Amino acid sequence: AVQTLVDNFESMFLVHRSAFAPLQEAAALMEPSRVREAVESALDRHRLGRPVDECLRPLRSLGSQFADEFVFILERVPVSDETLTLDLLRRLSTRLRQRRTRANRAKVTTARLIGTVRVLQGALACALAASLWLDLWRYYWLASLGNRALFIALAMAGLGMSAYFERRVQEMQEEFA
């Protein structure tokens, strides 16, 4: 949502060389979201004649480093050169796109990793089933107490690793969501 706000503001800033007029038009183009609510709250404060830093406080409270940088740019619009402001907005927009690209790549990698984990879980299930149902393997594992202990240890290690990797992949998916 911050990406959309920055992109919309940048294009509106080319027409309106102020902080709040382009912000109002940018908000009108956004889907309902937490960012849009913060922008509308900032605009309401501006209409009440509050100081710029107080007006932009809802945007700063979003807790995003990119939103904070956007607020920093907005605070300097009245005293800054238009070319510098546009350059800062373009750089911010570029970094936001790069972050989105990295996040998308991470999601693809995680999806591939979960597929690999599923294949390995299936191989473990097949090996355990074969060990129990195929006569030759079953007799081998039941031949002595040592072989039984080895089977149990290998099966538990395989199941434990399977559960560990399953949990790690889920944590990665949550982190990238």
Short mmCIF file of N, CA and C in Angstrom, two decimals:
data_model
loop_
_atom_site.label_atom_id
_atom_site.label_comp_id
_atom_site.label_asym_id
_atom_site.label_seq_id
_atom_site.Cartn_x
_atom_site.Cartn_y
_atom_site.Cartn_z
N ALA A 1 0.82 -1.19 0.00
CA ALA A 1 0.00 0.00 0.00
C ALA A 1 0.87 1.26 0.00
N VAL A 2 2.02 1.19 0.70
CA VAL A 2 2.92 2.35 0.70
C VAL A 2 3.46 2.57 -0.71
N GLN A 3 3.72 1.48 -1.43
CA GLN A 3 4.20 1.58 -2.82
C GLN A 3 3.18 2.33 -3.68
N THR A 4 1.92 1.96 -3.55
CA THR A 4 0.85 2.62 -4.31
C THR A 4 0.78 4.10 -3.95
N LEU A 5 0.86 4.41 -2.66
CA LEU A 5 0.81 5.79 -2.21
C LEU A 5 1.95 6.60 -2.80
N VAL A 6 3.16 6.06 -2.74
CA VAL A 6 4.33 6.79 -3.25
C VAL A 6 4.19 7.00 -4.76
N ASP A 7 3.80 5.95 -5.48
CA ASP A 7 3.66 6.08 -6.94
C ASP A 7 2.58 7.10 -7.31
N ASN A 8 1.43 7.02 -6.64
CA ASN A 8 0.35 7.97 -6.91
C ASN A 8 0.77 9.40 -6.57
N PHE A 9 1.42 9.55 -5.42
CA PHE A 9 1.85 10.89 -5.01
C PHE A 9 2.85 11.47 -6.00
N GLU A 10 3.78 10.62 -6.43
CA GLU A 10 4.80 11.10 -7.38
C GLU A 10 4.16 11.63 -8.66
N SER A 11 3.20 10.90 -9.19
CA SER A 11 2.56 11.36 -10.43
C SER A 11 1.71 12.61 -10.19
N MET A 12 1.08 12.72 -9.04
CA MET A 12 0.27 13.90 -8.73
C MET A 12 1.14 15.11 -8.39
N PHE A 13 2.33 14.85 -7.85
CA PHE A 13 3.23 15.95 -7.49
C PHE A 13 3.71 16.70 -8.74
N LEU A 14 3.74 16.02 -9.86
CA LEU A 14 4.13 16.68 -11.11
C LEU A 14 3.13 17.77 -11.49
N VAL A 15 1.87 17.60 -11.06
CA VAL A 15 0.82 18.57 -11.38
C VAL A 15 0.69 19.60 -10.26
N HIS A 16 0.61 19.13 -9.03
CA HIS A 16 0.45 20.01 -7.85
C HIS A 16 1.74 19.98 -7.06
N ARG A 17 2.42 21.09 -7.01
CA ARG A 17 3.74 21.15 -6.36
C ARG A 17 3.62 21.49 -4.87
N SER A 18 2.79 20.76 -4.16
CA SER A 18 2.67 20.94 -2.72
C SER A 18 2.64 19.57 -2.08
N ALA A 19 2.52 19.54 -0.76
CA ALA A 19 2.52 18.24 -0.08
C ALA A 19 1.12 17.64 0.03
N PHE A 20 0.10 18.45 0.31
CA PHE A 20 -1.20 17.88 0.66
C PHE A 20 -2.17 17.75 -0.51
N ALA A 21 -2.08 18.57 -1.52
CA ALA A 21 -2.98 18.41 -2.68
C ALA A 21 -2.70 17.10 -3.41
N PRO A 22 -1.44 16.77 -3.71
CA PRO A 22 -1.19 15.47 -4.35
C PRO A 22 -1.51 14.29 -3.41
N LEU A 23 -1.32 14.53 -2.10
CA LEU A 23 -1.62 13.47 -1.14
C LEU A 23 -3.10 13.15 -1.13
N GLN A 24 -3.94 14.18 -1.26
CA GLN A 24 -5.39 13.98 -1.30
C GLN A 24 -5.79 13.21 -2.55
N GLU A 25 -5.23 13.57 -3.69
CA GLU A 25 -5.56 12.87 -4.93
C GLU A 25 -5.01 11.45 -4.93
N ALA A 26 -3.83 11.26 -4.34
CA ALA A 26 -3.25 9.92 -4.26
C ALA A 26 -4.11 9.01 -3.39
N ALA A 27 -4.62 9.55 -2.30
CA ALA A 27 -5.49 8.77 -1.41
C ALA A 27 -6.77 8.36 -2.10
N ALA A 28 -7.29 9.24 -2.94
CA ALA A 28 -8.54 8.93 -3.64
C ALA A 28 -8.37 7.76 -4.61
N LEU A 29 -7.14 7.53 -5.07
CA LEU A 29 -6.89 6.44 -6.01
C LEU A 29 -6.56 5.12 -5.33
N MET A 30 -6.41 5.14 -4.02
CA MET A 30 -5.99 3.93 -3.29
C MET A 30 -7.18 3.07 -2.87
N GLU A 31 -6.91 1.77 -2.76
CA GLU A 31 -7.90 0.84 -2.20
C GLU A 31 -7.98 1.08 -0.69
N PRO A 32 -9.11 0.75 -0.08
CA PRO A 32 -9.20 0.89 1.38
C PRO A 32 -8.13 0.05 2.07
N SER A 33 -7.38 0.69 2.94
CA SER A 33 -6.31 0.01 3.67
C SER A 33 -5.92 0.86 4.86
N ARG A 34 -5.02 0.32 5.65
CA ARG A 34 -4.51 1.03 6.81
C ARG A 34 -3.75 2.29 6.39
N VAL A 35 -3.03 2.18 5.27
CA VAL A 35 -2.27 3.32 4.76
C VAL A 35 -3.22 4.43 4.31
N ARG A 36 -4.28 4.05 3.62
CA ARG A 36 -5.25 5.07 3.17
C ARG A 36 -5.91 5.76 4.36
N GLU A 37 -6.23 5.00 5.39
CA GLU A 37 -6.82 5.59 6.60
C GLU A 37 -5.86 6.59 7.23
N ALA A 38 -4.57 6.26 7.25
CA ALA A 38 -3.58 7.17 7.81
C ALA A 38 -3.47 8.43 6.97
N VAL A 39 -3.51 8.29 5.66
CA VAL A 39 -3.46 9.46 4.77
C VAL A 39 -4.69 10.33 4.98
N GLU A 40 -5.85 9.74 5.07
CA GLU A 40 -7.07 10.52 5.28
C GLU A 40 -7.05 11.24 6.63
N SER A 41 -6.50 10.58 7.63
CA SER A 41 -6.37 11.22 8.94
C SER A 41 -5.41 12.41 8.86
N ALA A 42 -4.32 12.25 8.11
CA ALA A 42 -3.37 13.36 7.92
C ALA A 42 -4.04 14.52 7.19
N LEU A 43 -4.82 14.19 6.19
CA LEU A 43 -5.53 15.24 5.44
C LEU A 43 -6.54 15.96 6.31
N ASP A 44 -7.25 15.22 7.17
CA ASP A 44 -8.20 15.84 8.09
C ASP A 44 -7.49 16.82 9.03
N ARG A 45 -6.34 16.42 9.53
CA ARG A 45 -5.57 17.30 10.42
C ARG A 45 -5.10 18.56 9.67
N HIS A 46 -4.74 18.36 8.40
CA HIS A 46 -4.30 19.51 7.60
C HIS A 46 -5.46 20.49 7.38
N ARG A 47 -6.64 19.97 7.14
CA ARG A 47 -7.81 20.83 6.95
C ARG A 47 -8.14 21.64 8.21
N LEU A 48 -7.78 21.08 9.37
CA LEU A 48 -8.02 21.78 10.64
C LEU A 48 -6.93 22.81 10.93
N GLY A 49 -5.93 22.91 10.04
CA GLY A 49 -4.89 23.92 10.19
C GLY A 49 -3.78 23.55 11.14
N ARG A 50 -3.60 22.29 11.39
CA ARG A 50 -2.54 21.85 12.30
C ARG A 50 -1.17 21.96 11.63
N PRO A 51 -0.09 22.00 12.39
CA PRO A 51 1.26 22.04 11.82
C PRO A 51 1.56 20.77 11.00
N VAL A 52 2.47 20.90 10.06
CA VAL A 52 2.76 19.80 9.13
C VAL A 52 3.22 18.54 9.86
N ASP A 53 4.11 18.69 10.85
CA ASP A 53 4.59 17.50 11.55
C ASP A 53 3.47 16.78 12.30
N GLU A 54 2.52 17.55 12.83
CA GLU A 54 1.38 16.93 13.51
C GLU A 54 0.42 16.30 12.50
N CYS A 55 0.27 16.92 11.34
CA CYS A 55 -0.60 16.37 10.30
C CYS A 55 -0.09 15.01 9.83
N LEU A 56 1.21 14.89 9.71
CA LEU A 56 1.79 13.67 9.15
C LEU A 56 2.03 12.57 10.19
N ARG A 57 1.70 12.83 11.44
CA ARG A 57 1.91 11.85 12.50
C ARG A 57 1.20 10.50 12.23
N PRO A 58 -0.03 10.48 11.68
CA PRO A 58 -0.65 9.17 11.40
C PRO A 58 0.14 8.33 10.38
N LEU A 59 0.75 9.00 9.41
CA LEU A 59 1.58 8.26 8.45
C LEU A 59 2.84 7.73 9.12
N ARG A 60 3.40 8.50 10.02
CA ARG A 60 4.61 8.07 10.72
C ARG A 60 4.30 6.88 11.64
N SER A 61 3.07 6.83 12.14
CA SER A 61 2.70 5.76 13.08
C SER A 61 2.46 4.41 12.38
N LEU A 62 2.59 4.35 11.07
CA LEU A 62 2.40 3.08 10.35
C LEU A 62 3.49 2.06 10.70
N GLY A 63 4.63 2.54 11.15
CA GLY A 63 5.69 1.64 11.56
C GLY A 63 6.50 1.07 10.41
N SER A 64 6.45 1.71 9.28
CA SER A 64 7.20 1.25 8.11
C SER A 64 8.34 2.23 7.86
N GLN A 65 9.53 1.70 7.61
CA GLN A 65 10.65 2.59 7.32
C GLN A 65 10.39 3.38 6.04
N PHE A 66 9.67 2.77 5.10
CA PHE A 66 9.37 3.46 3.85
C PHE A 66 8.34 4.57 4.06
N ALA A 67 7.37 4.32 4.92
CA ALA A 67 6.40 5.36 5.25
C ALA A 67 7.09 6.51 5.98
N ASP A 68 8.03 6.18 6.87
CA ASP A 68 8.77 7.23 7.57
C ASP A 68 9.59 8.07 6.59
N GLU A 69 10.20 7.42 5.62
CA GLU A 69 10.98 8.15 4.63
C GLU A 69 10.06 9.03 3.77
N PHE A 70 8.89 8.51 3.44
CA PHE A 70 7.92 9.29 2.67
C PHE A 70 7.50 10.53 3.46
N VAL A 71 7.27 10.37 4.76
CA VAL A 71 6.90 11.51 5.61
C VAL A 71 8.05 12.53 5.64
N PHE A 72 9.27 12.03 5.73
CA PHE A 72 10.44 12.92 5.71
C PHE A 72 10.45 13.77 4.44
N ILE A 73 10.16 13.14 3.31
CA ILE A 73 10.11 13.86 2.03
C ILE A 73 8.97 14.88 2.05
N LEU A 74 7.81 14.48 2.55
CA LEU A 74 6.65 15.40 2.59
C LEU A 74 6.92 16.61 3.47
N GLU A 75 7.61 16.39 4.58
CA GLU A 75 7.89 17.50 5.48
C GLU A 75 8.78 18.55 4.83
N ARG A 76 9.58 18.13 3.86
CA ARG A 76 10.51 19.05 3.22
C ARG A 76 10.02 19.62 1.90
N VAL A 77 8.83 19.23 1.46
CA VAL A 77 8.30 19.74 0.19
C VAL A 77 8.24 21.27 0.15
N PRO A 78 7.77 21.95 1.21
CA PRO A 78 7.67 23.42 1.12
C PRO A 78 9.03 24.12 0.97
N VAL A 79 10.10 23.52 1.49
CA VAL A 79 11.40 24.20 1.47
C VAL A 79 12.38 23.58 0.50
N SER A 80 11.98 22.50 -0.15
CA SER A 80 12.89 21.76 -1.02
C SER A 80 12.67 22.12 -2.49
N ASP A 81 13.68 21.85 -3.27
CA ASP A 81 13.61 22.02 -4.71
C ASP A 81 12.71 20.92 -5.29
N GLU A 82 11.93 21.26 -6.29
CA GLU A 82 11.02 20.28 -6.90
C GLU A 82 11.78 19.10 -7.51
N THR A 83 12.90 19.39 -8.13
CA THR A 83 13.69 18.33 -8.76
C THR A 83 14.23 17.36 -7.71
N LEU A 84 14.70 17.90 -6.60
CA LEU A 84 15.20 17.06 -5.52
C LEU A 84 14.08 16.20 -4.94
N THR A 85 12.91 16.80 -4.74
CA THR A 85 11.76 16.05 -4.21
C THR A 85 11.39 14.90 -5.14
N LEU A 86 11.31 15.18 -6.43
CA LEU A 86 10.99 14.13 -7.40
C LEU A 86 12.05 13.03 -7.41
N ASP A 87 13.31 13.43 -7.31
CA ASP A 87 14.39 12.44 -7.28
C ASP A 87 14.27 11.55 -6.05
N LEU A 88 14.00 12.15 -4.89
CA LEU A 88 13.83 11.36 -3.67
C LEU A 88 12.63 10.42 -3.77
N LEU A 89 11.54 10.90 -4.35
CA LEU A 89 10.35 10.05 -4.53
C LEU A 89 10.65 8.88 -5.46
N ARG A 90 11.38 9.13 -6.53
CA ARG A 90 11.73 8.06 -7.48
C ARG A 90 12.63 7.02 -6.82
N ARG A 91 13.59 7.49 -6.04
CA ARG A 91 14.48 6.54 -5.34
C ARG A 91 13.70 5.68 -4.36
N LEU A 92 12.82 6.32 -3.62
CA LEU A 92 11.98 5.57 -2.67
C LEU A 92 11.12 4.54 -3.40
N SER A 93 10.53 4.95 -4.50
CA SER A 93 9.70 4.04 -5.29
C SER A 93 10.52 2.87 -5.82
N THR A 94 11.73 3.14 -6.26
CA THR A 94 12.60 2.07 -6.76
C THR A 94 12.94 1.08 -5.65
N ARG A 95 13.26 1.59 -4.47
CA ARG A 95 13.58 0.68 -3.36
C ARG A 95 12.37 -0.16 -2.95
N LEU A 96 11.19 0.44 -3.00
CA LEU A 96 9.97 -0.32 -2.68
C LEU A 96 9.75 -1.44 -3.69
N ARG A 97 9.97 -1.15 -4.97
CA ARG A 97 9.82 -2.20 -6.00
C ARG A 97 10.84 -3.30 -5.81
N GLN A 98 12.08 -2.93 -5.48
CA GLN A 98 13.12 -3.93 -5.26
C GLN A 98 12.78 -4.82 -4.07
N ARG A 99 12.23 -4.22 -3.02
CA ARG A 99 11.83 -5.01 -1.85
C ARG A 99 10.73 -5.99 -2.22
N ARG A 100 9.77 -5.54 -3.00
CA ARG A 100 8.68 -6.41 -3.43
C ARG A 100 9.21 -7.56 -4.28
N THR A 101 10.17 -7.26 -5.16
CA THR A 101 10.77 -8.29 -6.01
C THR A 101 11.48 -9.33 -5.15
N ARG A 102 12.25 -8.87 -4.16
CA ARG A 102 12.95 -9.81 -3.27
C ARG A 102 11.95 -10.67 -2.50
N ALA A 103 10.87 -10.05 -2.02
CA ALA A 103 9.86 -10.80 -1.27
C ALA A 103 9.19 -11.85 -2.16
N ASN A 104 8.90 -11.49 -3.42
CA ASN A 104 8.29 -12.45 -4.34
C ASN A 104 9.25 -13.61 -4.63
N ARG A 105 10.52 -13.30 -4.81
CA ARG A 105 11.50 -14.37 -5.04
C ARG A 105 11.60 -15.29 -3.84
N ALA A 106 11.56 -14.71 -2.64
CA ALA A 106 11.62 -15.52 -1.43
C ALA A 106 10.40 -16.43 -1.32
N LYS A 107 9.23 -15.93 -1.71
CA LYS A 107 8.02 -16.75 -1.68
C LYS A 107 8.11 -17.91 -2.66
N VAL A 108 8.66 -17.66 -3.85
CA VAL A 108 8.83 -18.72 -4.84
C VAL A 108 9.81 -19.77 -4.32
N THR A 109 10.90 -19.33 -3.75
CA THR A 109 11.88 -20.25 -3.20
C THR A 109 11.28 -21.10 -2.08
N THR A 110 10.49 -20.47 -1.24
CA THR A 110 9.85 -21.20 -0.15
C THR A 110 8.85 -22.23 -0.71
N ALA A 111 8.12 -21.87 -1.74
CA ALA A 111 7.18 -22.82 -2.34
C ALA A 111 7.93 -24.01 -2.93
N ARG A 112 9.06 -23.77 -3.56
CA ARG A 112 9.85 -24.87 -4.10
C ARG A 112 10.41 -25.74 -2.97
N LEU A 113 10.83 -25.09 -1.91
CA LEU A 113 11.39 -25.82 -0.78
C LEU A 113 10.35 -26.72 -0.13
N ILE A 114 9.13 -26.23 -0.01
CA ILE A 114 8.08 -27.06 0.59
C ILE A 114 7.79 -28.26 -0.30
N GLY A 115 7.88 -28.09 -1.63
CA GLY A 115 7.71 -29.22 -2.54
C GLY A 115 8.78 -30.27 -2.33
N THR A 116 10.01 -29.83 -2.13
CA THR A 116 11.12 -30.76 -1.88
C THR A 116 10.91 -31.50 -0.56
N VAL A 117 10.48 -30.77 0.46
CA VAL A 117 10.23 -31.41 1.76
C VAL A 117 9.13 -32.46 1.62
N ARG A 118 8.09 -32.17 0.85
CA ARG A 118 7.00 -33.13 0.65
C ARG A 118 7.50 -34.40 -0.07
N VAL A 119 8.35 -34.22 -1.06
CA VAL A 119 8.91 -35.38 -1.78
C VAL A 119 9.73 -36.24 -0.81
N LEU A 120 10.55 -35.60 0.01
CA LEU A 120 11.36 -36.35 0.96
C LEU A 120 10.49 -37.04 2.03
N GLN A 121 9.41 -36.40 2.42
CA GLN A 121 8.49 -37.04 3.36
C GLN A 121 7.83 -38.26 2.72
N GLY A 122 7.48 -38.13 1.46
CA GLY A 122 6.90 -39.27 0.74
C GLY A 122 7.90 -40.42 0.61
N ALA A 123 9.16 -40.09 0.34
CA ALA A 123 10.19 -41.13 0.25
C ALA A 123 10.37 -41.82 1.59
N LEU A 124 10.34 -41.07 2.67
CA LEU A 124 10.45 -41.66 4.01
C LEU A 124 9.27 -42.58 4.28
N ALA A 125 8.06 -42.14 3.93
CA ALA A 125 6.87 -42.97 4.14
C ALA A 125 6.96 -44.26 3.33
N CYS A 126 7.44 -44.17 2.08
CA CYS A 126 7.58 -45.36 1.24
C CYS A 126 8.63 -46.31 1.82
N ALA A 127 9.73 -45.77 2.30
CA ALA A 127 10.78 -46.63 2.88
C ALA A 127 10.28 -47.32 4.14
N LEU A 128 9.56 -46.62 4.96
CA LEU A 128 9.01 -47.23 6.18
C LEU A 128 7.98 -48.30 5.83
N ALA A 129 7.12 -48.00 4.87
CA ALA A 129 6.10 -48.98 4.46
C ALA A 129 6.76 -50.22 3.86
N ALA A 130 7.76 -50.02 3.03
CA ALA A 130 8.46 -51.16 2.42
C ALA A 130 9.16 -51.99 3.49
N SER A 131 9.72 -51.32 4.49
CA SER A 131 10.41 -52.03 5.56
C SER A 131 9.46 -52.89 6.37
N LEU A 132 8.22 -52.51 6.47
CA LEU A 132 7.26 -53.26 7.26
C LEU A 132 6.51 -54.31 6.44
N TRP A 133 6.30 -54.05 5.13
CA TRP A 133 5.47 -54.96 4.34
C TRP A 133 6.25 -55.95 3.48
N LEU A 134 7.43 -55.59 3.05
CA LEU A 134 8.21 -56.52 2.24
C LEU A 134 8.88 -57.54 3.14
N ASP A 135 8.68 -58.82 2.83
CA ASP A 135 9.14 -59.89 3.71
C ASP A 135 10.63 -59.83 4.01
N LEU A 136 11.46 -59.66 2.99
CA LEU A 136 12.90 -59.67 3.19
C LEU A 136 13.34 -58.56 4.16
N TRP A 137 12.81 -57.35 3.98
CA TRP A 137 13.19 -56.25 4.86
C TRP A 137 12.62 -56.44 6.26
N ARG A 138 11.37 -56.92 6.33
CA ARG A 138 10.75 -57.13 7.63
C ARG A 138 11.53 -58.15 8.44
N TYR A 139 11.94 -59.24 7.81
CA TYR A 139 12.73 -60.26 8.52
C TYR A 139 14.08 -59.71 8.96
N TYR A 140 14.67 -58.84 8.12
CA TYR A 140 15.96 -58.26 8.49
C TYR A 140 15.81 -57.40 9.74
N TRP A 141 14.78 -56.53 9.78
CA TRP A 141 14.61 -55.64 10.91
C TRP A 141 14.19 -56.40 12.18
N LEU A 142 13.54 -57.54 12.01
CA LEU A 142 13.11 -58.32 13.18
C LEU A 142 14.12 -59.38 13.59
N ALA A 143 15.21 -59.54 12.85
CA ALA A 143 16.16 -60.62 13.09
C ALA A 143 16.81 -60.54 14.46
N SER A 144 17.11 -59.36 14.95
CA SER A 144 17.75 -59.26 16.26
C SER A 144 17.31 -57.97 16.94
N LEU A 145 17.63 -57.90 18.21
CA LEU A 145 17.27 -56.72 18.99
C LEU A 145 18.02 -55.49 18.47
N GLY A 146 19.25 -55.66 18.04
CA GLY A 146 20.04 -54.55 17.49
C GLY A 146 19.43 -54.01 16.21
N ASN A 147 18.96 -54.92 15.33
CA ASN A 147 18.32 -54.47 14.10
C ASN A 147 17.02 -53.73 14.39
N ARG A 148 16.24 -54.20 15.38
CA ARG A 148 15.01 -53.50 15.76
C ARG A 148 15.32 -52.10 16.29
N ALA A 149 16.33 -52.00 17.15
CA ALA A 149 16.72 -50.71 17.71
C ALA A 149 17.19 -49.77 16.59
N LEU A 150 17.95 -50.31 15.63
CA LEU A 150 18.40 -49.51 14.50
C LEU A 150 17.22 -49.01 13.67
N PHE A 151 16.25 -49.89 13.42
CA PHE A 151 15.06 -49.49 12.65
C PHE A 151 14.31 -48.37 13.37
N ILE A 152 14.11 -48.56 14.67
CA ILE A 152 13.38 -47.55 15.44
C ILE A 152 14.15 -46.23 15.44
N ALA A 153 15.47 -46.29 15.61
CA ALA A 153 16.29 -45.07 15.61
C ALA A 153 16.24 -44.37 14.26
N LEU A 154 16.35 -45.13 13.18
CA LEU A 154 16.30 -44.52 11.84
C LEU A 154 14.92 -43.93 11.55
N ALA A 155 13.88 -44.67 11.93
CA ALA A 155 12.53 -44.17 11.70
C ALA A 155 12.28 -42.90 12.51
N MET A 156 12.68 -42.87 13.76
CA MET A 156 12.49 -41.68 14.59
C MET A 156 13.31 -40.50 14.07
N ALA A 157 14.54 -40.77 13.64
CA ALA A 157 15.37 -39.69 13.09
C ALA A 157 14.73 -39.13 11.82
N GLY A 158 14.23 -39.99 10.96
CA GLY A 158 13.57 -39.53 9.73
C GLY A 158 12.33 -38.72 10.03
N LEU A 159 11.52 -39.19 10.95
CA LEU A 159 10.30 -38.46 11.32
C LEU A 159 10.64 -37.13 12.01
N GLY A 160 11.67 -37.15 12.85
CA GLY A 160 12.09 -35.92 13.52
C GLY A 160 12.60 -34.88 12.53
N MET A 161 13.42 -35.31 11.57
CA MET A 161 13.92 -34.37 10.56
C MET A 161 12.79 -33.86 9.69
N SER A 162 11.86 -34.74 9.39
CA SER A 162 10.71 -34.33 8.58
C SER A 162 9.91 -33.24 9.30
N ALA A 163 9.65 -33.44 10.58
CA ALA A 163 8.91 -32.45 11.36
C ALA A 163 9.69 -31.15 11.49
N TYR A 164 11.01 -31.24 11.68
CA TYR A 164 11.85 -30.05 11.80
C TYR A 164 11.79 -29.22 10.51
N PHE A 165 12.00 -29.86 9.37
CA PHE A 165 12.00 -29.11 8.11
C PHE A 165 10.62 -28.57 7.77
N GLU A 166 9.60 -29.31 8.12
CA GLU A 166 8.23 -28.83 7.92
C GLU A 166 8.00 -27.55 8.71
N ARG A 167 8.42 -27.54 9.96
CA ARG A 167 8.26 -26.36 10.82
C ARG A 167 9.08 -25.19 10.30
N ARG A 168 10.32 -25.43 9.88
CA ARG A 168 11.18 -24.36 9.37
C ARG A 168 10.59 -23.71 8.11
N VAL A 169 10.05 -24.55 7.22
CA VAL A 169 9.46 -24.01 5.99
C VAL A 169 8.22 -23.19 6.32
N GLN A 170 7.41 -23.65 7.27
CA GLN A 170 6.24 -22.87 7.68
C GLN A 170 6.64 -21.53 8.29
N GLU A 171 7.71 -21.52 9.09
CA GLU A 171 8.21 -20.27 9.65
C GLU A 171 8.66 -19.32 8.54
N MET A 172 9.31 -19.86 7.53
CA MET A 172 9.74 -19.04 6.40
C MET A 172 8.55 -18.46 5.66
N GLN A 173 7.50 -19.28 5.47
CA GLN A 173 6.32 -18.79 4.78
C GLN A 173 5.66 -17.66 5.57
N GLU A 174 5.58 -17.81 6.89
CA GLU A 174 5.00 -16.76 7.72
C GLU A 174 5.84 -15.49 7.68
N GLU A 175 7.15 -15.66 7.65
CA GLU A 175 8.04 -14.50 7.63
C GLU A 175 7.89 -13.71 6.33
N PHE A 176 7.66 -14.39 5.23
CA PHE A 176 7.55 -13.72 3.92
C PHE A 176 6.13 -13.30 3.59
N ALA A 177 5.16 -13.71 4.42
CA ALA A 177 3.77 -13.35 4.14
C ALA A 177 3.48 -11.91 4.44
#
